[in-house]
CSV table of C-alpha atoms in Angstrom, one decimal:
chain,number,residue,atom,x,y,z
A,1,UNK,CA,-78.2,24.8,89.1
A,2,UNK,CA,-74.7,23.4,87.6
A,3,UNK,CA,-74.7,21.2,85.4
A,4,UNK,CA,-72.6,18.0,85.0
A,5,UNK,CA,-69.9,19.5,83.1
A,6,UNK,CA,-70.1,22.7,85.0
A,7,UNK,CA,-69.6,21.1,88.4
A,8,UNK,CA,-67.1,18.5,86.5
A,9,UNK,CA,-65.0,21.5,85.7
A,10,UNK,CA,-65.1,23.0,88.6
A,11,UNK,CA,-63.5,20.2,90.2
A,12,UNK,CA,-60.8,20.1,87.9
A,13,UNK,CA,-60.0,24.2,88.4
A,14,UNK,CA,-60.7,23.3,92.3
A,15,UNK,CA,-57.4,20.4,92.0
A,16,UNK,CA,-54.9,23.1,89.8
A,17,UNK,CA,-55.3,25.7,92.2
A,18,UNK,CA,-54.5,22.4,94.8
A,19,UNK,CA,-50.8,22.3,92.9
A,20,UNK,CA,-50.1,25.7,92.8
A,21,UNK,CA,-50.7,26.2,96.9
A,22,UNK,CA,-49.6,22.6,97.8
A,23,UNK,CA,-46.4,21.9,94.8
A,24,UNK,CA,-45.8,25.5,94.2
A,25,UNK,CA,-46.5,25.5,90.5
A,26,UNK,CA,-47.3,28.8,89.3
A,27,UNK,CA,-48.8,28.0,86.5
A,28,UNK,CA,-49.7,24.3,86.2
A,29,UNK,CA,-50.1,22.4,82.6
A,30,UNK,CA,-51.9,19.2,83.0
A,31,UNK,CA,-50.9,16.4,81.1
A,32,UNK,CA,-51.6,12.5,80.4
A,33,UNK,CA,-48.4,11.4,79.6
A,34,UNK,CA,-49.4,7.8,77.8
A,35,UNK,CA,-46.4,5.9,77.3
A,36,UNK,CA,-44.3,8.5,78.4
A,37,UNK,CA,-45.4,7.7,81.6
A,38,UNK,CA,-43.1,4.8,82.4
A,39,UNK,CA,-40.0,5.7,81.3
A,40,UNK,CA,-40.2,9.4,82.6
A,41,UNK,CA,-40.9,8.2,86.6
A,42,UNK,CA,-38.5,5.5,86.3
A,43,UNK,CA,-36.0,8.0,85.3
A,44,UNK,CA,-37.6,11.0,87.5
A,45,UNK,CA,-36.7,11.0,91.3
A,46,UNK,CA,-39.8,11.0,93.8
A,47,UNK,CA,-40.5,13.6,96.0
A,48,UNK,CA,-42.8,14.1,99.2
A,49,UNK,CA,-46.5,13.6,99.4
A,50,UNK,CA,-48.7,16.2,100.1
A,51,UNK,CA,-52.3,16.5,100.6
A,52,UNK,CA,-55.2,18.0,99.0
A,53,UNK,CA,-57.8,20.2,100.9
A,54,UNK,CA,-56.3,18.7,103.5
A,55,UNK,CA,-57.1,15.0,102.9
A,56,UNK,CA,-54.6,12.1,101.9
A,57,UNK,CA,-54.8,8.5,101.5
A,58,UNK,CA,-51.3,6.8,101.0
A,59,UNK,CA,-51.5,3.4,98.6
A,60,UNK,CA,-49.7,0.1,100.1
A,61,UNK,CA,-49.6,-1.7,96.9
A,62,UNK,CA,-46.3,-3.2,96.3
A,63,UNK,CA,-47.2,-3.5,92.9
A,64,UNK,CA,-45.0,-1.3,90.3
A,65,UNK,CA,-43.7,0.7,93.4
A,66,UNK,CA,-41.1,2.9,90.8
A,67,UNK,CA,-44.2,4.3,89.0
A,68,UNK,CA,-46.9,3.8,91.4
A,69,UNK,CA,-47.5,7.6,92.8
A,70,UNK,CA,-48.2,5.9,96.4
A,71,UNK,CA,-50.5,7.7,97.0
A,72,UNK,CA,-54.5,7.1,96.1
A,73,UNK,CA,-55.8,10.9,96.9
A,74,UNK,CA,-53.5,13.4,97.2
A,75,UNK,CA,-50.0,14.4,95.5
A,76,UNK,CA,-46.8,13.2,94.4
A,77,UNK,CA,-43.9,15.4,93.5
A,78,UNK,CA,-41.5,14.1,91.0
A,79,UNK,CA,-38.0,16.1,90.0
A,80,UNK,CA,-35.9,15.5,86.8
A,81,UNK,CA,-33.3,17.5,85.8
A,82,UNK,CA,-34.4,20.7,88.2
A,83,UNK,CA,-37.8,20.6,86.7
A,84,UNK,CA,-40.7,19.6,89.4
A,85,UNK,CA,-44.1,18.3,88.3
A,86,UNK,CA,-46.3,16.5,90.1
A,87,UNK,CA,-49.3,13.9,90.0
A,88,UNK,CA,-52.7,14.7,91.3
A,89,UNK,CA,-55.2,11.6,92.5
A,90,UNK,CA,-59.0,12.5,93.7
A,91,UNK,CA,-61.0,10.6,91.2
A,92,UNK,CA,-63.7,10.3,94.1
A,93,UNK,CA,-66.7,9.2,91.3
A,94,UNK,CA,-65.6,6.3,89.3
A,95,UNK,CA,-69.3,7.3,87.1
A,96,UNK,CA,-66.8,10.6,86.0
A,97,UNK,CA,-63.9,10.6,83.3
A,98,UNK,CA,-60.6,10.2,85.2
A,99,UNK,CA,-58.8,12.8,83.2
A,100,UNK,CA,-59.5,16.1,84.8
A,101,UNK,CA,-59.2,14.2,88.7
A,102,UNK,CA,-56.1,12.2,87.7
A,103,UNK,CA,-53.5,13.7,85.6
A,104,UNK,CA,-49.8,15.0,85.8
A,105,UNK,CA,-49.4,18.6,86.0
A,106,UNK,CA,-45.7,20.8,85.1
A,107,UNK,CA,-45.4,24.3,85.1
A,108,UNK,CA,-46.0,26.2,81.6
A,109,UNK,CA,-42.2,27.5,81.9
A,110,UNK,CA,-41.0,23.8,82.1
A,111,UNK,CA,-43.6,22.1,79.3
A,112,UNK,CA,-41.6,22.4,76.4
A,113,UNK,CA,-38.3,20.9,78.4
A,114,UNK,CA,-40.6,18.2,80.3
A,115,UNK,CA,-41.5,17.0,77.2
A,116,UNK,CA,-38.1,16.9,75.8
A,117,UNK,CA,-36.6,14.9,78.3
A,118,UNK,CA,-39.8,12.5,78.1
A,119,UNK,CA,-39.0,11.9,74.9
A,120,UNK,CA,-35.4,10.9,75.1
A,121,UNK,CA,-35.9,9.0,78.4
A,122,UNK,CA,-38.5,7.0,76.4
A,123,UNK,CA,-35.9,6.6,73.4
A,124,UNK,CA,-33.3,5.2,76.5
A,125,UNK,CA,-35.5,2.7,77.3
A,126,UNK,CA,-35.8,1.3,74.4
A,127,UNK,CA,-32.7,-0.5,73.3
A,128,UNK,CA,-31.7,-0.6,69.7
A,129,UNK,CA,-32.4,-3.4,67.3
A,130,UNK,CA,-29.7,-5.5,66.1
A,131,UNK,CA,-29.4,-5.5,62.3
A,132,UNK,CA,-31.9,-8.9,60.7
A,133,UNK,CA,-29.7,-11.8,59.8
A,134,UNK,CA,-29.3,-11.4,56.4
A,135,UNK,CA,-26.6,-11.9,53.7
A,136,UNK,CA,-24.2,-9.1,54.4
A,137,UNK,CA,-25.1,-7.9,50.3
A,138,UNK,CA,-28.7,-8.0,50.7
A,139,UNK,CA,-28.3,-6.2,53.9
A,140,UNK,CA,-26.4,-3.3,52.2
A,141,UNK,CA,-28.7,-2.9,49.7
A,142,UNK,CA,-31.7,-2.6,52.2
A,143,UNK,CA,-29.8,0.2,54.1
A,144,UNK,CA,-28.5,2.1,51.4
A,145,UNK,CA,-32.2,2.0,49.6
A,146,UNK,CA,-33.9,3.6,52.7
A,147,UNK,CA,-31.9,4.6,55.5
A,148,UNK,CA,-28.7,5.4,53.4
A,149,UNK,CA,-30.9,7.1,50.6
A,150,UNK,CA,-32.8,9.8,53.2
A,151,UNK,CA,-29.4,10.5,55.0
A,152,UNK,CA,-29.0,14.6,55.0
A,153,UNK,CA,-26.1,14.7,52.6
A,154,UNK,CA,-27.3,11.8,50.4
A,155,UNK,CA,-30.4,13.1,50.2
A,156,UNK,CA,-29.3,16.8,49.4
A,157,UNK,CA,-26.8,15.7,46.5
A,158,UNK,CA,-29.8,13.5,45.2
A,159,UNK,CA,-32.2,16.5,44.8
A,160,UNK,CA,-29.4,18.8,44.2
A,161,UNK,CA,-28.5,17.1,40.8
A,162,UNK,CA,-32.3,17.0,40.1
A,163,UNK,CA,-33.1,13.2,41.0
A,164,UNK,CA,-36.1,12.0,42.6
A,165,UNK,CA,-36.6,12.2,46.3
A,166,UNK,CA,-38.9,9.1,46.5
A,167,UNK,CA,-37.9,5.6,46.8
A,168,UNK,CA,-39.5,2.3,46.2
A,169,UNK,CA,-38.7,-1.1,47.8
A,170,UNK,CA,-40.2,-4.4,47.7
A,171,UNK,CA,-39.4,-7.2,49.8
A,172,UNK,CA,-40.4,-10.7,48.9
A,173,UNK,CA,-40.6,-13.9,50.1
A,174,UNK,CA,-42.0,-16.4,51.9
A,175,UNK,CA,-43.3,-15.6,55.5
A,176,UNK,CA,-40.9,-16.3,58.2
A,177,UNK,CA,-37.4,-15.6,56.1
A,178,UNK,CA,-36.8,-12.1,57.4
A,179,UNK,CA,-38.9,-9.5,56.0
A,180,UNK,CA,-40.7,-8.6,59.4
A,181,UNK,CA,-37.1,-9.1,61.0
A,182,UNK,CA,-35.6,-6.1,58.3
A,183,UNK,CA,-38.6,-3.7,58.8
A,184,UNK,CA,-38.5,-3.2,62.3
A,185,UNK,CA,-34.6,-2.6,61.8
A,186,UNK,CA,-35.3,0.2,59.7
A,187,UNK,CA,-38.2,1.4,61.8
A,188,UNK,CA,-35.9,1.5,64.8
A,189,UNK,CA,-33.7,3.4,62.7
A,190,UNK,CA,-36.3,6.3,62.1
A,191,UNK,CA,-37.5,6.3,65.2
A,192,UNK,CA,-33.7,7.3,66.8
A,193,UNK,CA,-33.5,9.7,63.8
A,194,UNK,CA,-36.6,11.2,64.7
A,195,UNK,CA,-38.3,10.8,61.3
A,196,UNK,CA,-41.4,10.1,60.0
A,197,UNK,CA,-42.4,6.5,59.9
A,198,UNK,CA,-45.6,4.7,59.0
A,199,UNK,CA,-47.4,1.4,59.0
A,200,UNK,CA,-50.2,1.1,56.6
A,201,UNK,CA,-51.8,-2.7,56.7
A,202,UNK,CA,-54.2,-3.9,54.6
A,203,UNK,CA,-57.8,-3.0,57.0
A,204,UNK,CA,-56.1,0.4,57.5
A,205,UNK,CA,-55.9,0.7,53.4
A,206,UNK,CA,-59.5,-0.4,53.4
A,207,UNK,CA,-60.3,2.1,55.9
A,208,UNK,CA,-59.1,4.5,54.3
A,209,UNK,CA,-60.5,3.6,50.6
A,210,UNK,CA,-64.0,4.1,52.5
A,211,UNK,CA,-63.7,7.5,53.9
A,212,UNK,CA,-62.0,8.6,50.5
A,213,UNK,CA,-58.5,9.4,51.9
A,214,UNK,CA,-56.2,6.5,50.3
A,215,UNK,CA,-53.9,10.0,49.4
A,216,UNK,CA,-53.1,10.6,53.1
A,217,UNK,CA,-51.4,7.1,53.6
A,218,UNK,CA,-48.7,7.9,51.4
A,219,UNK,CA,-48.0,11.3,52.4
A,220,UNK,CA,-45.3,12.7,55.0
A,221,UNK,CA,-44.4,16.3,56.3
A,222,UNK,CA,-41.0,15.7,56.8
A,223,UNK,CA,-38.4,12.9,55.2
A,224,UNK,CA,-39.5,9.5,56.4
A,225,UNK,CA,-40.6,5.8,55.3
A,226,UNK,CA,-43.9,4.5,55.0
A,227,UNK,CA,-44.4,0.4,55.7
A,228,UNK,CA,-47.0,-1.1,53.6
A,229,UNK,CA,-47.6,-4.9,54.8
A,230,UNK,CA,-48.7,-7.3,52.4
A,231,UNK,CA,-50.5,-5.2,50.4
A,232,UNK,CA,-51.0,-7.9,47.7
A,233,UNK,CA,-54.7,-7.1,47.1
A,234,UNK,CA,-53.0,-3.6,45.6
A,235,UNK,CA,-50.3,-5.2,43.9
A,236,UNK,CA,-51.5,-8.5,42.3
A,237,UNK,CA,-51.2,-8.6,38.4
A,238,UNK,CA,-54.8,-7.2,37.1
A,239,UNK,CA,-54.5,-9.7,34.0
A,240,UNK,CA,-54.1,-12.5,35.9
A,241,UNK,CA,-56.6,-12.3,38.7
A,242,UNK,CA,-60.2,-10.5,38.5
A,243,UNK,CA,-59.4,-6.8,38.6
A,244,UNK,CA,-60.8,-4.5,41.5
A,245,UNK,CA,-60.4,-0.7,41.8
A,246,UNK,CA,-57.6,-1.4,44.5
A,247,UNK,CA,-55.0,-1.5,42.2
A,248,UNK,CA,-55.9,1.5,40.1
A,249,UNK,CA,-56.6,3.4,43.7
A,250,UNK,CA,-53.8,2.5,45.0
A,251,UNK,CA,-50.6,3.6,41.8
A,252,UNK,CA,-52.9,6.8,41.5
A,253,UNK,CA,-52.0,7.6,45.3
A,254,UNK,CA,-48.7,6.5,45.3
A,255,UNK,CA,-47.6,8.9,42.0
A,256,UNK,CA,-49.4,12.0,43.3
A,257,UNK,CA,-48.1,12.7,46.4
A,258,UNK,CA,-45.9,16.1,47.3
A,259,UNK,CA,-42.5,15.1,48.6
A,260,UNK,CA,-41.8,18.1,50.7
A,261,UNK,CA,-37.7,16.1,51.7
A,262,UNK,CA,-38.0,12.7,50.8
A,263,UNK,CA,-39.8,9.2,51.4
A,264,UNK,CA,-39.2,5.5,50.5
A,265,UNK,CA,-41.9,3.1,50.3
A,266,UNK,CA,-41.7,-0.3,52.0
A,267,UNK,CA,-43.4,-2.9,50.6
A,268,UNK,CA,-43.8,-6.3,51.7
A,269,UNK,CA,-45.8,-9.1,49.6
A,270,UNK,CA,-45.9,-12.9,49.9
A,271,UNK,CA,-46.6,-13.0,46.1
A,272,UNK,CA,-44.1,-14.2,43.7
A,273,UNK,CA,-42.6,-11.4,41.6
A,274,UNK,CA,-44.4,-12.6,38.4
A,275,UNK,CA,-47.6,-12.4,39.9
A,276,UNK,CA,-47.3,-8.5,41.1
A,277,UNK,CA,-48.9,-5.9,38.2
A,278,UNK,CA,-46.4,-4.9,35.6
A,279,UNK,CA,-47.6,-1.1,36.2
A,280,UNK,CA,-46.4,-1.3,40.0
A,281,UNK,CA,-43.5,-2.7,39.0
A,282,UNK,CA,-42.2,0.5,36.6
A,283,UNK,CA,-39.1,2.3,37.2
A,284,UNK,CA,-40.1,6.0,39.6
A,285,UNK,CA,-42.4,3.5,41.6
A,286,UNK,CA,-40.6,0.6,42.2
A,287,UNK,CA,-36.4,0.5,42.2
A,288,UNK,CA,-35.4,-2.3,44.0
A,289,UNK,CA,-36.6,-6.1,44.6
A,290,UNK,CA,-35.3,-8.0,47.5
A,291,UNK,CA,-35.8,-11.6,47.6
A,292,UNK,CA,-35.7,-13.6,50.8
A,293,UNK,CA,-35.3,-17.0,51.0
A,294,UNK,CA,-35.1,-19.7,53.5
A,295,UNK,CA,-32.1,-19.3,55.6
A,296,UNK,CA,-29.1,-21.1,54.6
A,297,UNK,CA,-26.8,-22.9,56.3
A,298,UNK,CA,-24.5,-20.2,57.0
A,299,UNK,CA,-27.2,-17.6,58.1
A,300,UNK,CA,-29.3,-20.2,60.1
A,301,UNK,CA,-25.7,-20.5,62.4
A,302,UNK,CA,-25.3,-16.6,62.9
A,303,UNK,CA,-29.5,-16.9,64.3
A,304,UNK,CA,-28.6,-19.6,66.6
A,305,UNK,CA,-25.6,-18.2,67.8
A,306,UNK,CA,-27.6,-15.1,69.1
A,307,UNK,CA,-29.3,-17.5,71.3
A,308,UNK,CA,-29.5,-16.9,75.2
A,309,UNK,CA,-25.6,-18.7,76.1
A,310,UNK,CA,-27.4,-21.0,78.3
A,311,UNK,CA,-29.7,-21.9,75.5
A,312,UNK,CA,-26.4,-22.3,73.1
A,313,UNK,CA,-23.8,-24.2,75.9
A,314,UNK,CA,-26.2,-27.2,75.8
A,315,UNK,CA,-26.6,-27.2,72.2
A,316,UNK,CA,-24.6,-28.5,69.5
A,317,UNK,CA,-24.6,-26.2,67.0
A,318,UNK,CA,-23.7,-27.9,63.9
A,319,UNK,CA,-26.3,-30.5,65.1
A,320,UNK,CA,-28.9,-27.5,65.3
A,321,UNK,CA,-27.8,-25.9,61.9
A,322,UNK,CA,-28.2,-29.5,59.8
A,323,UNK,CA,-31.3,-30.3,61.7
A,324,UNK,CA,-33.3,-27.4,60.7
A,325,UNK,CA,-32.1,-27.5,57.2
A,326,UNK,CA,-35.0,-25.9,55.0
A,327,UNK,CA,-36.8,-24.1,58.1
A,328,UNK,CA,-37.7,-20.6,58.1
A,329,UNK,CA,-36.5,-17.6,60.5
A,330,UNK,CA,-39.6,-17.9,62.3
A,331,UNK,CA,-39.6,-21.6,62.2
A,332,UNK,CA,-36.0,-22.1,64.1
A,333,UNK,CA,-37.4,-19.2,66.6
A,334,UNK,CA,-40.5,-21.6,67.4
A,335,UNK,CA,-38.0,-24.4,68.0
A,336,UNK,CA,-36.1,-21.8,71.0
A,337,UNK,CA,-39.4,-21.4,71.8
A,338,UNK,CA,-40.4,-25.2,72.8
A,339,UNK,CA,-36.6,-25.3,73.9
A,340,UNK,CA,-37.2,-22.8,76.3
A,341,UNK,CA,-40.9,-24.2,77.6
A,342,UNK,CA,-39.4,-27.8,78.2
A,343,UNK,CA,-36.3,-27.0,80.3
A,344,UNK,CA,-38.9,-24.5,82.2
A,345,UNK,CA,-40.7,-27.8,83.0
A,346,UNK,CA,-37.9,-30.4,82.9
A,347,UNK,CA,-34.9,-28.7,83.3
A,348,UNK,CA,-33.7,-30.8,80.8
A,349,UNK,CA,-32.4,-29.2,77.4
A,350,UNK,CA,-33.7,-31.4,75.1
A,351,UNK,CA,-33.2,-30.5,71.3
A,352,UNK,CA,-34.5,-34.0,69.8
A,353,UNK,CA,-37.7,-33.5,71.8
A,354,UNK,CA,-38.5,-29.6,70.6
A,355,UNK,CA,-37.7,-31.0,66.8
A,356,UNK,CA,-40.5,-33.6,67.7
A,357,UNK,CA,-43.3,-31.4,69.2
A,358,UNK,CA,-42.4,-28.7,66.3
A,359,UNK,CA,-43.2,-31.1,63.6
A,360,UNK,CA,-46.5,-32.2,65.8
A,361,UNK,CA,-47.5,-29.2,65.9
A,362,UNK,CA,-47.1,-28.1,62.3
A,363,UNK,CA,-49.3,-31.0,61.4
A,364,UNK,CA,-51.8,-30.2,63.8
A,365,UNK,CA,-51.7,-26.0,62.3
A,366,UNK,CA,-51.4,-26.9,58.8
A,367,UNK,CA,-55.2,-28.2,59.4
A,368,UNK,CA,-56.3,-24.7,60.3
A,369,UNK,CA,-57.6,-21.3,59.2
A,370,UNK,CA,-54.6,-19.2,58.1
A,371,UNK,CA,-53.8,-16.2,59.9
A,372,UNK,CA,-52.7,-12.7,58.9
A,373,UNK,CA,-48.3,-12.7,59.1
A,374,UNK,CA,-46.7,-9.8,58.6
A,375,UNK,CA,-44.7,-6.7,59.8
A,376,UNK,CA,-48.3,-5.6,60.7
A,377,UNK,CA,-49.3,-8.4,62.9
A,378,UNK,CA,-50.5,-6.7,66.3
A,379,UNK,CA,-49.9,-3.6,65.5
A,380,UNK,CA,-52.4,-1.0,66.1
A,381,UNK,CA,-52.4,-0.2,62.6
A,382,UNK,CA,-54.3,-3.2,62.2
A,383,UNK,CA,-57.1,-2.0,64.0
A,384,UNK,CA,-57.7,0.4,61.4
A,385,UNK,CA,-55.6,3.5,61.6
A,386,UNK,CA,-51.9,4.5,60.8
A,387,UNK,CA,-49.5,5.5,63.5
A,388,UNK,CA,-47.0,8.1,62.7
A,389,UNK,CA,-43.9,9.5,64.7
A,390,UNK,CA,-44.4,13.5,65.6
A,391,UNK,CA,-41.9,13.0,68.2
A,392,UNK,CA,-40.2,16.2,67.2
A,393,UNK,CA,-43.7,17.8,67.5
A,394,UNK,CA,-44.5,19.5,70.8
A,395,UNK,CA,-47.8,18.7,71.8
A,396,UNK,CA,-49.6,21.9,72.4
């Protein structure tokens, strides 16, 4: 008598030998495609339907028609680029793992150039970020210290004449004023360069303090940057607050790493500068301090002025500008924000009436718990593990 697995198995055999009499693969690859998925079937054309062991049931649902297969047993042929691959429904026991009954399958000759074209129909659907609003020096320095400073020639001249090919930058500042805002620039600029990037929060450091592998957070394969948000429990001055391993833990870490190209550290912090340890700060772990501070006048204009044009043609701007005099980033964002809801209900744009319900609700949060604010902020990293960018890597 089978067993579960056996018969499980079986099943799954029973639905690629399906695809290659039904789709004509000759060798079919099954794959989940994750968030591939999207971007590759809006991009892919559809082809026909076609049954397995004779049996298909067609799907009506209107819903997401561009991705939805149509179909809820049976096949769907797909064709990009003169590659065909197909998807495969007959999950006919929900008490069994969908996987091996509902999957995407391409022939092995086309895996390595399926994947390929996944990848950059992914990266097309993504558009690129615009650059933070920043002072146009400030903003130099940040590019030159880590996307400018891991550029190939750069980077080669650098090691060439014997310099170091790690970097360390610190961003400061109260939350709201642009830190999160010039991270995700410069992750978007790895991502389209296809390096290594990586977010380590605190709970993922804490993770990995428990399972002993604090070494593998600051290490990369390839040249890349690695995002540490508001990582002040490592940082903190150890003569000015009760000392913990963390600190110790974390500089031991961060000096013995192999470079194999190059890396810069990211570091973001809430803490004042004279309240980070003196040891952190040395020169070959720390090179550069940014400070951000509340937008001026100048810099709260360029925001506003990237507002939705109906948002901005019944605005005043100078109005705007002098009226959120000392706000944050994030602050003036909330204000589009309760802009935004009240013409949804009103279809009035009412400025004086978002100023009002901003300060109402400030007083009303100011009496609660805080809450984490970071680059890290729902991101999975903050579930307790570090996502990495292998794009380049073929799954295999």
């Amino acid at each position: 008598m089978n067993s579960d697995i056996q018969n499980y198995a079986a099943d799954h055999r029973f639905l690629l030998d399906a695809i290659v009499q039904q789709a004509g693969l000759a060798t079919p690859i099954p794959i989940s495609l994750d968030e591939f998925y999207v971007p590759l079937l809006k991009t892919a054309k559809r082809g026909e339907l076609l049954p397995v062991a004779g049996v298909l049931v067609r799907d009506w649902d209107p819903d997401n028609r561009r991705t939805n297969p149509g179909v809820q047993i049976g096949m769907r042929l797909y064709h990009i680029e003169g590659i065909r691959f197909v998807r495969v429904r007959f999950h006919h026991n929900h008490r069994k793992n969908g996987w091996g009954l509902d999957f995407m399958a391409v022939d092995e000759k086309d895996y390595r150039s399926l994947y390929k074209i996944a990848l950059r129909c992914r990266r097309d659907e993504e558009p690129p970020s615009q650059a933070p609003v920043l002072p146009e020096e400030q903003l130099d320095q940040l590019w030159k210290n880590t996307i400018g400073y891991l550029d190939g020639p750069n980077l080669d001249r650098i090691r060439a004449y014997g310099g170091r090919a790690k970097r360390g930058v610190l961003l400061t500042g109260a939350p709201g004023n642009g830190k999160t805002m010039a991270c995700r620039w410069i992750w978007e600029a790895c991502r389209l360069r296809r390096w290594e990037y990586r977010l380590v929060t605190p709970d993922s450091y804490r993770c990995a303090r428990s399972h002993g592998n604090v070494d593998e957070l600051f290490s990369v394969d390839r040249r890349g940057i690695i995002f540490f948000d508001d990582m002040d429990l490592a940082l903190r001055d150890r003569e000015k607050i009760h000392e913990t391993e963390d600190q110790a833990v974390f500089l031991s870490a961060m000096d013995g790493i192999q470079v194999n190209e190059g890396v810069v550290f990211v570091f973001t912090t809430n803490c004042a500068l004279d309240l980070i340890d003196r040891a952190f700060k040395r020169p070959g772990r720390l090179d550069l301090v940014l400070h951000f501070k509340a937008p001026d006048a100048t810099l709260r204009r360029r925001l506003i002025e990237r507002w939705h044009p109906d948002v901005r043609a019944h605005l005043e701007l100078e109005t705007a500008v002098a009226s959120t005099d000392g706000y944050s980033f994030a602050e003036i964002e909330e204000l589009k924000n309760l802009l935004v809801m009240h013409f949804m209900e009103t279809e009035v744009w009412n400025w004086g009436w978002a100023l009002k319900q901003f300060d109402v609700n400030r007083n009303e949060l100011s009496n609660r718990p805080q809450r984490h604010v970071g680059f890290g902020n729902n991101h999975p990293a903050v579930r307790g593990f570090v996502r990495r960018n292998d794009d380049d890597d073929i799954p295999f």
